mmCIF file of C-alpha atoms in Angstrom:
data_model
loop_
_atom_site.group_PDB
_atom_site.id
_atom_site.type_symbol
_atom_site.label_atom_id
_atom_site.label_comp_id
_atom_site.label_asym_id
_atom_site.label_seq_id
_atom_site.Cartn_x
_atom_site.Cartn_y
_atom_site.Cartn_z
ATOM 1 C CA UNK A 1 -42.098 -131.090 -32.870
ATOM 2 C CA UNK A 2 -41.916 -133.916 -33.146
ATOM 3 C CA UNK A 3 -42.127 -132.768 -36.703
ATOM 4 C CA UNK A 4 -45.812 -133.552 -36.608
ATOM 5 C CA UNK A 5 -46.397 -130.270 -34.752
ATOM 6 C CA UNK A 6 -44.592 -128.061 -37.291
ATOM 7 C CA UNK A 7 -47.958 -126.720 -38.457
ATOM 8 C CA UNK A 8 -48.335 -125.794 -42.106
ATOM 9 C CA UNK A 9 -49.259 -122.088 -42.038
ATOM 10 C CA UNK A 10 -50.249 -119.952 -45.039
ATOM 11 C CA UNK A 11 -47.384 -117.824 -46.277
ATOM 12 C CA UNK A 12 -48.490 -114.458 -45.178
ATOM 13 C CA UNK A 13 -46.065 -111.848 -46.524
ATOM 14 C CA UNK A 14 -45.513 -108.625 -44.581
ATOM 15 C CA UNK A 15 -48.416 -106.557 -45.943
ATOM 16 C CA UNK A 16 -50.945 -105.314 -43.414
ATOM 17 C CA UNK A 17 -54.493 -106.409 -44.237
ATOM 18 C CA UNK A 18 -57.237 -105.014 -42.028
ATOM 19 C CA UNK A 19 -60.913 -105.510 -42.750
ATOM 20 C CA UNK A 20 -63.383 -102.728 -41.718
ATOM 21 C CA UNK A 21 -60.698 -100.149 -41.138
ATOM 22 C CA UNK A 22 -61.452 -96.497 -40.996
ATOM 23 C CA UNK A 23 -60.948 -94.557 -44.171
ATOM 24 C CA UNK A 24 -58.567 -92.155 -42.483
ATOM 25 C CA UNK A 25 -56.183 -95.021 -41.657
ATOM 26 C CA UNK A 26 -53.866 -96.398 -44.290
ATOM 27 C CA UNK A 27 -52.382 -99.684 -43.174
ATOM 28 C CA UNK A 28 -49.916 -99.656 -46.118
ATOM 29 C CA UNK A 29 -48.548 -96.178 -45.454
ATOM 30 C CA UNK A 30 -45.151 -97.367 -44.428
ATOM 31 C CA UNK A 31 -44.963 -100.292 -46.829
ATOM 32 C CA UNK A 32 -41.471 -101.161 -48.098
ATOM 33 C CA UNK A 33 -40.455 -103.944 -50.446
ATOM 34 C CA UNK A 34 -38.177 -106.391 -48.635
ATOM 35 C CA UNK A 35 -36.719 -109.798 -49.026
ATOM 36 C CA UNK A 36 -37.871 -112.618 -46.804
ATOM 37 C CA UNK A 37 -35.693 -115.572 -45.899
ATOM 38 C CA UNK A 38 -36.876 -118.542 -43.941
ATOM 39 C CA UNK A 39 -34.552 -121.319 -42.745
ATOM 40 C CA UNK A 40 -35.120 -123.754 -39.910
ATOM 41 C CA UNK A 41 -32.175 -126.033 -39.232
ATOM 42 C CA UNK A 42 -33.403 -129.492 -38.375
ATOM 43 C CA UNK A 43 -31.134 -131.201 -35.950
ATOM 44 C CA UNK A 44 -32.541 -134.669 -36.675
ATOM 45 C CA UNK A 45 -31.985 -134.385 -40.426
ATOM 46 C CA UNK A 46 -29.210 -134.145 -42.930
ATOM 47 C CA UNK A 47 -31.256 -132.068 -45.435
ATOM 48 C CA UNK A 48 -31.872 -128.438 -44.812
ATOM 49 C CA UNK A 49 -34.209 -126.245 -46.827
ATOM 50 C CA UNK A 50 -34.508 -122.484 -47.258
ATOM 51 C CA UNK A 51 -37.210 -120.364 -48.928
ATOM 52 C CA UNK A 52 -36.662 -116.874 -50.270
ATOM 53 C CA UNK A 53 -39.447 -114.494 -51.174
ATOM 54 C CA UNK A 54 -40.202 -110.775 -51.503
ATOM 55 C CA UNK A 55 -42.927 -108.631 -50.059
ATOM 56 C CA UNK A 56 -45.532 -107.344 -52.429
ATOM 57 C CA UNK A 57 -48.328 -104.781 -52.692
ATOM 58 C CA UNK A 58 -51.802 -105.080 -54.073
ATOM 59 C CA UNK A 59 -54.284 -102.377 -55.105
ATOM 60 C CA UNK A 60 -56.488 -102.951 -52.163
ATOM 61 C CA UNK A 61 -55.881 -104.616 -48.744
ATOM 62 C CA UNK A 62 -56.391 -108.388 -49.684
ATOM 63 C CA UNK A 63 -52.966 -110.060 -50.174
ATOM 64 C CA UNK A 64 -54.754 -113.012 -51.841
ATOM 65 C CA UNK A 65 -55.401 -110.726 -54.823
ATOM 66 C CA UNK A 66 -51.707 -111.034 -55.819
ATOM 67 C CA UNK A 67 -51.139 -113.132 -58.969
ATOM 68 C CA UNK A 68 -47.327 -112.755 -59.163
ATOM 69 C CA UNK A 69 -45.167 -115.309 -57.523
ATOM 70 C CA UNK A 70 -43.267 -113.694 -54.544
ATOM 71 C CA UNK A 71 -40.653 -116.553 -54.497
ATOM 72 C CA UNK A 72 -37.166 -115.618 -55.534
ATOM 73 C CA UNK A 73 -34.921 -117.588 -57.918
ATOM 74 C CA UNK A 74 -31.210 -117.024 -58.280
ATOM 75 C CA UNK A 75 -30.133 -116.338 -54.715
ATOM 76 C CA UNK A 76 -26.799 -117.520 -53.547
ATOM 77 C CA UNK A 77 -27.049 -118.909 -50.019
ATOM 78 C CA UNK A 78 -24.165 -120.145 -47.832
ATOM 79 C CA UNK A 79 -23.947 -121.114 -44.185
ATOM 80 C CA UNK A 80 -20.831 -121.292 -42.044
ATOM 81 C CA UNK A 81 -20.607 -123.878 -39.216
ATOM 82 C CA UNK A 82 -18.257 -122.985 -36.288
ATOM 83 C CA UNK A 83 -18.211 -126.687 -35.229
ATOM 84 C CA UNK A 84 -17.219 -128.070 -38.622
ATOM 85 C CA UNK A 85 -15.245 -124.910 -39.599
ATOM 86 C CA UNK A 86 -16.709 -125.187 -42.995
ATOM 87 C CA UNK A 87 -18.853 -123.074 -45.355
ATOM 88 C CA UNK A 88 -21.771 -124.908 -47.032
ATOM 89 C CA UNK A 89 -23.502 -123.745 -50.186
ATOM 90 C CA UNK A 90 -27.197 -124.352 -50.812
ATOM 91 C CA UNK A 91 -28.297 -125.772 -54.259
ATOM 92 C CA UNK A 92 -31.173 -124.574 -56.274
ATOM 93 C CA UNK A 93 -34.283 -126.811 -56.265
ATOM 94 C CA UNK A 94 -38.173 -126.578 -56.507
ATOM 95 C CA UNK A 95 -41.096 -127.823 -54.491
ATOM 96 C CA UNK A 96 -44.709 -128.411 -55.443
ATOM 97 C CA UNK A 97 -45.783 -127.959 -51.755
ATOM 98 C CA UNK A 98 -45.998 -124.235 -52.302
ATOM 99 C CA UNK A 99 -46.380 -122.032 -55.386
ATOM 100 C CA UNK A 100 -49.380 -123.862 -56.944
ATOM 101 C CA UNK A 101 -51.357 -120.652 -56.916
ATOM 102 C CA UNK A 102 -48.827 -119.121 -59.273
ATOM 103 C CA UNK A 103 -48.913 -122.001 -61.771
ATOM 104 C CA UNK A 104 -45.493 -123.480 -61.180
ATOM 105 C CA UNK A 105 -43.396 -125.088 -58.429
ATOM 106 C CA UNK A 106 -41.757 -122.622 -56.182
ATOM 107 C CA UNK A 107 -37.936 -122.228 -56.049
ATOM 108 C CA UNK A 108 -36.250 -123.429 -52.806
ATOM 109 C CA UNK A 109 -32.657 -123.911 -51.716
ATOM 110 C CA UNK A 110 -31.437 -127.213 -50.412
ATOM 111 C CA UNK A 111 -28.380 -128.269 -48.381
ATOM 112 C CA UNK A 112 -27.729 -131.931 -48.153
ATOM 113 C CA UNK A 113 -25.414 -134.067 -46.141
ATOM 114 C CA UNK A 114 -25.025 -131.604 -43.299
ATOM 115 C CA UNK A 115 -26.217 -132.569 -39.839
ATOM 116 C CA UNK A 116 -26.237 -129.801 -37.265
ATOM 117 C CA UNK A 117 -24.407 -130.410 -34.048
ATOM 118 C CA UNK A 118 -25.617 -129.314 -30.538
ATOM 119 C CA UNK A 119 -24.201 -125.961 -29.494
ATOM 120 C CA UNK A 120 -22.935 -125.240 -32.984
ATOM 121 C CA UNK A 121 -23.001 -121.513 -34.131
ATOM 122 C CA UNK A 122 -24.269 -121.010 -37.653
ATOM 123 C CA UNK A 123 -23.786 -117.939 -39.797
ATOM 124 C CA UNK A 124 -26.037 -117.458 -42.751
ATOM 125 C CA UNK A 125 -25.324 -115.226 -45.813
ATOM 126 C CA UNK A 126 -27.748 -114.919 -48.710
ATOM 127 C CA UNK A 127 -26.919 -112.764 -51.730
ATOM 128 C CA UNK A 128 -30.043 -111.770 -53.708
ATOM 129 C CA UNK A 129 -30.078 -111.517 -57.505
ATOM 130 C CA UNK A 130 -29.903 -107.697 -57.294
ATOM 131 C CA UNK A 131 -26.933 -107.825 -54.932
ATOM 132 C CA UNK A 132 -28.781 -107.284 -51.673
ATOM 133 C CA UNK A 133 -27.125 -109.224 -48.874
ATOM 134 C CA UNK A 134 -29.033 -110.876 -46.036
ATOM 135 C CA UNK A 135 -27.344 -112.185 -42.899
ATOM 136 C CA UNK A 136 -28.237 -113.890 -39.744
ATOM 137 C CA UNK A 137 -26.877 -116.163 -36.967
ATOM 138 C CA UNK A 138 -28.294 -118.874 -34.886
ATOM 139 C CA UNK A 139 -27.057 -121.380 -32.291
ATOM 140 C CA UNK A 140 -28.215 -124.923 -32.375
ATOM 141 C CA UNK A 141 -29.701 -125.935 -29.006
ATOM 142 C CA UNK A 142 -27.749 -128.218 -26.728
ATOM 143 C CA UNK A 143 -28.848 -131.657 -25.630
ATOM 144 C CA UNK A 144 -30.925 -131.816 -22.461
ATOM 145 C CA UNK A 145 -29.957 -133.547 -19.278
ATOM 146 C CA UNK A 146 -33.170 -135.131 -17.913
ATOM 147 C CA UNK A 147 -33.854 -135.756 -14.231
ATOM 148 C CA UNK A 148 -36.532 -138.175 -13.263
ATOM 149 C CA UNK A 149 -38.207 -138.807 -9.898
ATOM 150 C CA UNK A 150 -37.960 -142.422 -10.734
ATOM 151 C CA UNK A 151 -35.607 -143.965 -13.254
ATOM 152 C CA UNK A 152 -38.047 -146.481 -14.626
ATOM 153 C CA UNK A 153 -41.818 -146.634 -15.480
ATOM 154 C CA UNK A 154 -43.745 -148.082 -12.560
ATOM 155 C CA UNK A 155 -46.581 -146.953 -10.457
ATOM 156 C CA UNK A 156 -45.813 -149.488 -7.701
ATOM 157 C CA UNK A 157 -44.648 -147.579 -4.664
ATOM 158 C CA UNK A 158 -44.331 -148.001 -0.852
ATOM 159 C CA UNK A 159 -45.000 -144.328 -0.436
ATOM 160 C CA UNK A 160 -48.737 -143.434 -0.322
ATOM 161 C CA UNK A 161 -47.980 -139.849 -1.267
ATOM 162 C CA UNK A 162 -46.106 -140.787 -4.429
ATOM 163 C CA UNK A 163 -48.690 -140.483 -7.207
ATOM 164 C CA UNK A 164 -46.805 -139.172 -10.198
ATOM 165 C CA UNK A 165 -43.663 -139.327 -12.352
ATOM 166 C CA UNK A 166 -41.823 -135.997 -12.466
ATOM 167 C CA UNK A 167 -39.370 -135.249 -15.269
ATOM 168 C CA UNK A 168 -37.457 -132.026 -15.456
ATOM 169 C CA UNK A 169 -34.356 -130.546 -17.067
ATOM 170 C CA UNK A 170 -32.287 -127.298 -17.141
ATOM 171 C CA UNK A 171 -31.716 -125.136 -20.162
ATOM 172 C CA UNK A 172 -31.518 -121.526 -21.238
ATOM 173 C CA UNK A 173 -34.651 -119.482 -20.518
ATOM 174 C CA UNK A 174 -35.223 -118.711 -24.169
ATOM 175 C CA UNK A 175 -35.679 -122.187 -25.448
ATOM 176 C CA UNK A 176 -39.095 -123.693 -26.154
ATOM 177 C CA UNK A 177 -40.010 -127.322 -26.019
ATOM 178 C CA UNK A 178 -42.449 -129.907 -27.410
ATOM 179 C CA UNK A 179 -42.171 -133.028 -25.208
ATOM 180 C CA UNK A 180 -43.774 -136.462 -25.368
ATOM 181 C CA UNK A 181 -43.514 -139.687 -23.450
ATOM 182 C CA UNK A 182 -44.181 -142.744 -25.738
ATOM 183 C CA UNK A 183 -44.677 -146.375 -24.714
ATOM 184 C CA UNK A 184 -43.457 -148.954 -27.190
ATOM 185 C CA UNK A 185 -44.955 -152.403 -27.144
ATOM 186 C CA UNK A 186 -45.781 -155.340 -29.462
ATOM 187 C CA UNK A 187 -48.280 -158.188 -29.813
ATOM 188 C CA UNK A 188 -47.103 -161.690 -30.465
ATOM 189 C CA UNK A 189 -50.112 -163.498 -32.016
ATOM 190 C CA UNK A 190 -49.464 -167.007 -33.464
ATOM 191 C CA UNK A 191 -45.824 -166.062 -34.122
ATOM 192 C CA UNK A 192 -46.772 -162.802 -35.887
ATOM 193 C CA UNK A 193 -45.155 -159.902 -34.080
ATOM 194 C CA UNK A 194 -46.661 -156.438 -34.497
ATOM 195 C CA UNK A 195 -45.126 -153.251 -33.052
ATOM 196 C CA UNK A 196 -47.077 -150.383 -31.696
ATOM 197 C CA UNK A 197 -46.554 -147.101 -29.755
ATOM 198 C CA UNK A 198 -48.827 -145.004 -27.676
ATOM 199 C CA UNK A 199 -48.168 -141.548 -26.167
ATOM 200 C CA UNK A 200 -48.763 -141.322 -22.427
ATOM 201 C CA UNK A 201 -50.754 -138.268 -21.382
ATOM 202 C CA UNK A 202 -49.934 -136.129 -18.367
ATOM 203 C CA UNK A 203 -53.346 -136.991 -16.936
ATOM 204 C CA UNK A 204 -56.997 -137.658 -17.852
ATOM 205 C CA UNK A 205 -59.593 -135.129 -17.092
ATOM 206 C CA UNK A 206 -63.453 -135.182 -17.192
ATOM 207 C CA UNK A 207 -64.470 -132.764 -19.919
ATOM 208 C CA UNK A 208 -68.187 -132.598 -20.562
ATOM 209 C CA UNK A 209 -68.571 -136.074 -19.121
ATOM 210 C CA UNK A 210 -65.800 -137.577 -21.253
ATOM 211 C CA UNK A 211 -62.590 -138.916 -19.868
ATOM 212 C CA UNK A 212 -60.175 -136.954 -21.922
ATOM 213 C CA UNK A 213 -56.294 -137.268 -22.130
ATOM 214 C CA UNK A 214 -54.189 -134.187 -21.619
ATOM 215 C CA UNK A 215 -50.825 -134.104 -23.384
ATOM 216 C CA UNK A 216 -47.974 -131.635 -23.058
ATOM 217 C CA UNK A 217 -48.046 -128.741 -25.542
ATOM 218 C CA UNK A 218 -45.465 -126.411 -26.850
ATOM 219 C CA UNK A 219 -44.161 -124.274 -23.933
ATOM 220 C CA UNK A 220 -41.092 -122.982 -22.081
ATOM 221 C CA UNK A 221 -41.846 -125.159 -19.117
ATOM 222 C CA UNK A 222 -38.896 -127.374 -17.996
ATOM 223 C CA UNK A 223 -40.951 -129.734 -15.825
ATOM 224 C CA UNK A 224 -43.639 -132.376 -16.577
ATOM 225 C CA UNK A 225 -45.783 -134.291 -14.134
ATOM 226 C CA UNK A 226 -47.273 -137.630 -15.382
ATOM 227 C CA UNK A 227 -49.992 -138.906 -13.033
ATOM 228 C CA UNK A 228 -49.640 -142.576 -12.093
ATOM 229 C CA UNK A 229 -53.418 -142.965 -12.766
ATOM 230 C CA UNK A 230 -52.761 -141.937 -16.433
ATOM 231 C CA UNK A 231 -49.835 -144.340 -16.813
ATOM 232 C CA UNK A 232 -52.050 -147.201 -15.414
ATOM 233 C CA UNK A 233 -54.850 -146.281 -17.813
ATOM 234 C CA UNK A 234 -52.599 -146.437 -20.847
ATOM 235 C CA UNK A 235 -51.242 -149.787 -19.714
ATOM 236 C CA UNK A 236 -54.740 -151.146 -19.338
ATOM 237 C CA UNK A 237 -56.084 -149.596 -22.480
ATOM 238 C CA UNK A 238 -53.515 -151.093 -24.909
ATOM 239 C CA UNK A 239 -55.222 -154.502 -24.451
ATOM 240 C CA UNK A 240 -58.730 -153.464 -23.903
ATOM 241 C CA UNK A 241 -61.186 -156.070 -25.059
ATOM 242 C CA UNK A 242 -58.496 -158.731 -25.615
ATOM 243 C CA UNK A 243 -58.342 -161.529 -23.074
ATOM 244 C CA UNK A 244 -54.896 -162.725 -24.277
ATOM 245 C CA UNK A 245 -52.817 -160.380 -22.144
ATOM 246 C CA UNK A 246 -49.781 -162.614 -22.356
ATOM 247 C CA UNK A 247 -49.475 -161.872 -26.020
ATOM 248 C CA UNK A 248 -48.581 -158.272 -25.197
ATOM 249 C CA UNK A 249 -44.918 -157.484 -24.838
ATOM 250 C CA UNK A 250 -43.882 -154.180 -23.250
ATOM 251 C CA UNK A 251 -40.605 -152.952 -24.575
ATOM 252 C CA UNK A 252 -39.531 -149.412 -23.417
ATOM 253 C CA UNK A 253 -40.721 -145.962 -23.091
ATOM 254 C CA UNK A 254 -38.961 -143.054 -24.840
ATOM 255 C CA UNK A 255 -39.136 -139.525 -23.444
ATOM 256 C CA UNK A 256 -38.484 -137.057 -26.338
ATOM 257 C CA UNK A 257 -38.241 -133.368 -26.533
ATOM 258 C CA UNK A 258 -37.988 -131.202 -29.567
ATOM 259 C CA UNK A 259 -35.849 -128.257 -28.362
ATOM 260 C CA UNK A 260 -36.121 -125.014 -30.273
ATOM 261 C CA UNK A 261 -33.641 -122.247 -30.164
ATOM 262 C CA UNK A 262 -34.247 -118.693 -29.024
ATOM 263 C CA UNK A 263 -35.044 -117.544 -32.565
ATOM 264 C CA UNK A 264 -37.871 -119.957 -32.985
ATOM 265 C CA UNK A 265 -38.893 -119.247 -29.377
ATOM 266 C CA UNK A 266 -39.170 -115.595 -30.065
ATOM 267 C CA UNK A 267 -41.021 -116.238 -33.333
ATOM 268 C CA UNK A 268 -43.390 -118.548 -31.597
ATOM 269 C CA UNK A 269 -43.958 -116.020 -28.775
ATOM 270 C CA UNK A 270 -44.769 -113.317 -31.290
ATOM 271 C CA UNK A 271 -47.259 -115.370 -33.212
ATOM 272 C CA UNK A 272 -48.504 -118.080 -30.925
ATOM 273 C CA UNK A 273 -47.901 -120.428 -33.850
ATOM 274 C CA UNK A 274 -45.060 -122.146 -35.569
ATOM 275 C CA UNK A 275 -43.449 -122.423 -38.942
ATOM 276 C CA UNK A 276 -42.204 -125.151 -41.216
ATOM 277 C CA UNK A 277 -39.782 -125.183 -44.149
ATOM 278 C CA UNK A 278 -42.120 -123.341 -46.435
ATOM 279 C CA UNK A 279 -44.127 -120.955 -44.298
ATOM 280 C CA UNK A 280 -43.585 -117.902 -42.104
ATOM 281 C CA UNK A 281 -46.100 -115.302 -41.000
ATOM 282 C CA UNK A 282 -44.557 -111.845 -40.872
ATOM 283 C CA UNK A 283 -45.873 -108.415 -40.032
ATOM 284 C CA UNK A 284 -44.663 -105.444 -37.943
ATOM 285 C CA UNK A 285 -45.087 -107.115 -34.631
ATOM 286 C CA UNK A 286 -43.695 -110.506 -35.573
ATOM 287 C CA UNK A 287 -40.201 -111.490 -34.609
ATOM 288 C CA UNK A 288 -37.532 -111.495 -37.341
ATOM 289 C CA UNK A 289 -33.786 -111.980 -37.108
ATOM 290 C CA UNK A 290 -32.742 -111.473 -40.739
ATOM 291 C CA UNK A 291 -30.407 -108.536 -41.157
ATOM 292 C CA UNK A 292 -31.416 -106.266 -44.099
ATOM 293 C CA UNK A 293 -34.583 -108.281 -44.654
ATOM 294 C CA UNK A 294 -37.328 -110.245 -42.884
ATOM 295 C CA UNK A 295 -37.784 -113.777 -41.864
ATOM 296 C CA UNK A 296 -36.502 -116.358 -39.355
ATOM 297 C CA UNK A 297 -33.260 -118.296 -39.129
ATOM 298 C CA UNK A 298 -33.450 -120.766 -36.326
ATOM 299 C CA UNK A 299 -32.694 -124.361 -35.290
ATOM 300 C CA UNK A 300 -34.071 -127.184 -33.261
ATOM 301 C CA UNK A 301 -32.837 -130.627 -32.228
ATOM 302 C CA UNK A 302 -34.490 -133.656 -30.703
ATOM 303 C CA UNK A 303 -33.215 -134.743 -27.254
ATOM 304 C CA UNK A 304 -34.380 -138.155 -25.901
ATOM 305 C CA UNK A 305 -33.898 -140.700 -23.206
ATOM 306 C CA UNK A 306 -34.943 -144.322 -23.023
ATOM 307 C CA UNK A 307 -36.853 -145.301 -19.838
ATOM 308 C CA UNK A 308 -37.128 -148.920 -18.915
ATOM 309 C CA UNK A 309 -40.590 -150.150 -17.862
ATOM 310 C CA UNK A 310 -40.188 -152.194 -14.674
ATOM 311 C CA UNK A 311 -40.737 -155.914 -15.149
ATOM 312 C CA UNK A 312 -42.916 -156.588 -12.116
ATOM 313 C CA UNK A 313 -45.102 -153.619 -13.088
ATOM 314 C CA UNK A 314 -45.527 -155.142 -16.592
ATOM 315 C CA UNK A 315 -46.374 -158.476 -15.287
ATOM 316 C CA UNK A 316 -49.086 -157.018 -12.996
ATOM 317 C CA UNK A 317 -51.125 -156.393 -16.121
ATOM 318 C CA UNK A 318 -50.503 -159.949 -17.428
ATOM 319 C CA UNK A 319 -48.029 -158.712 -20.058
ATOM 320 C CA UNK A 320 -44.442 -159.784 -20.867
ATOM 321 C CA UNK A 321 -41.343 -157.640 -20.825
ATOM 322 C CA UNK A 322 -39.538 -157.274 -24.103
ATOM 323 C CA UNK A 323 -39.336 -159.846 -26.844
#
């Protein structure tokens, strides 16, 4: 979401910066120093990472003028899991992925050997070095139950009106999703087997005279429609220019959705962007669910389903099914 789409954003702390504003307007009039806590629970990992920072002021209106690291050391962070009925403590660590501007690795907080479970309720408590306590709660999303118009990949049909594969699911309205349908295949050339994968687009569209694949984006939609023409094109394209079609072995397709909880959904909706372990954009209109501070505490998980590729359909391209 999935992790390739967790875009690295610049860390924009909650200070208003407006260029060309009127002299009579002071965008920092209501500035208050606050702590920022950012923690995204990854449902497909056993390592969780939190970042703590503090807002800052600068003489003018350009936050890039700040030369003092806003990242906070010495916080005590714990998280209670209702599923495991256990309280976990984060350990101090550092990262070079942020903080270079300030001349040293940034402090971060790491929790290892904890894998979030679907539907688990997590309660976060963070005690700052000055005694300030930040709290938040999130619920890990549940697995999705997918419904397919056809339970296998094939564009062969006796119905002339059937021209697409439809996949849908039910879930709470405040989740957001990043889905993808990926074809897994291999080539067997002189006994050397090489594996490949290719994402299947929803369709191809003519954009400025170029046939362009269109893929699902991040959205709240719970239905996807894959045109048979797009599936056929992908099947043909994987061996384009190679006359040895029989050396291609089609394995399976995997439909995978990164499911993000309501906190990440609300954050995404307020910024039209996303966050990763290290970054969060915050200002007065951006969603925050950290009590006594700012930031985001949310969770995601990856829900998937294997879809068989029908053997006769595979053979129609001259390929083989599986190895």
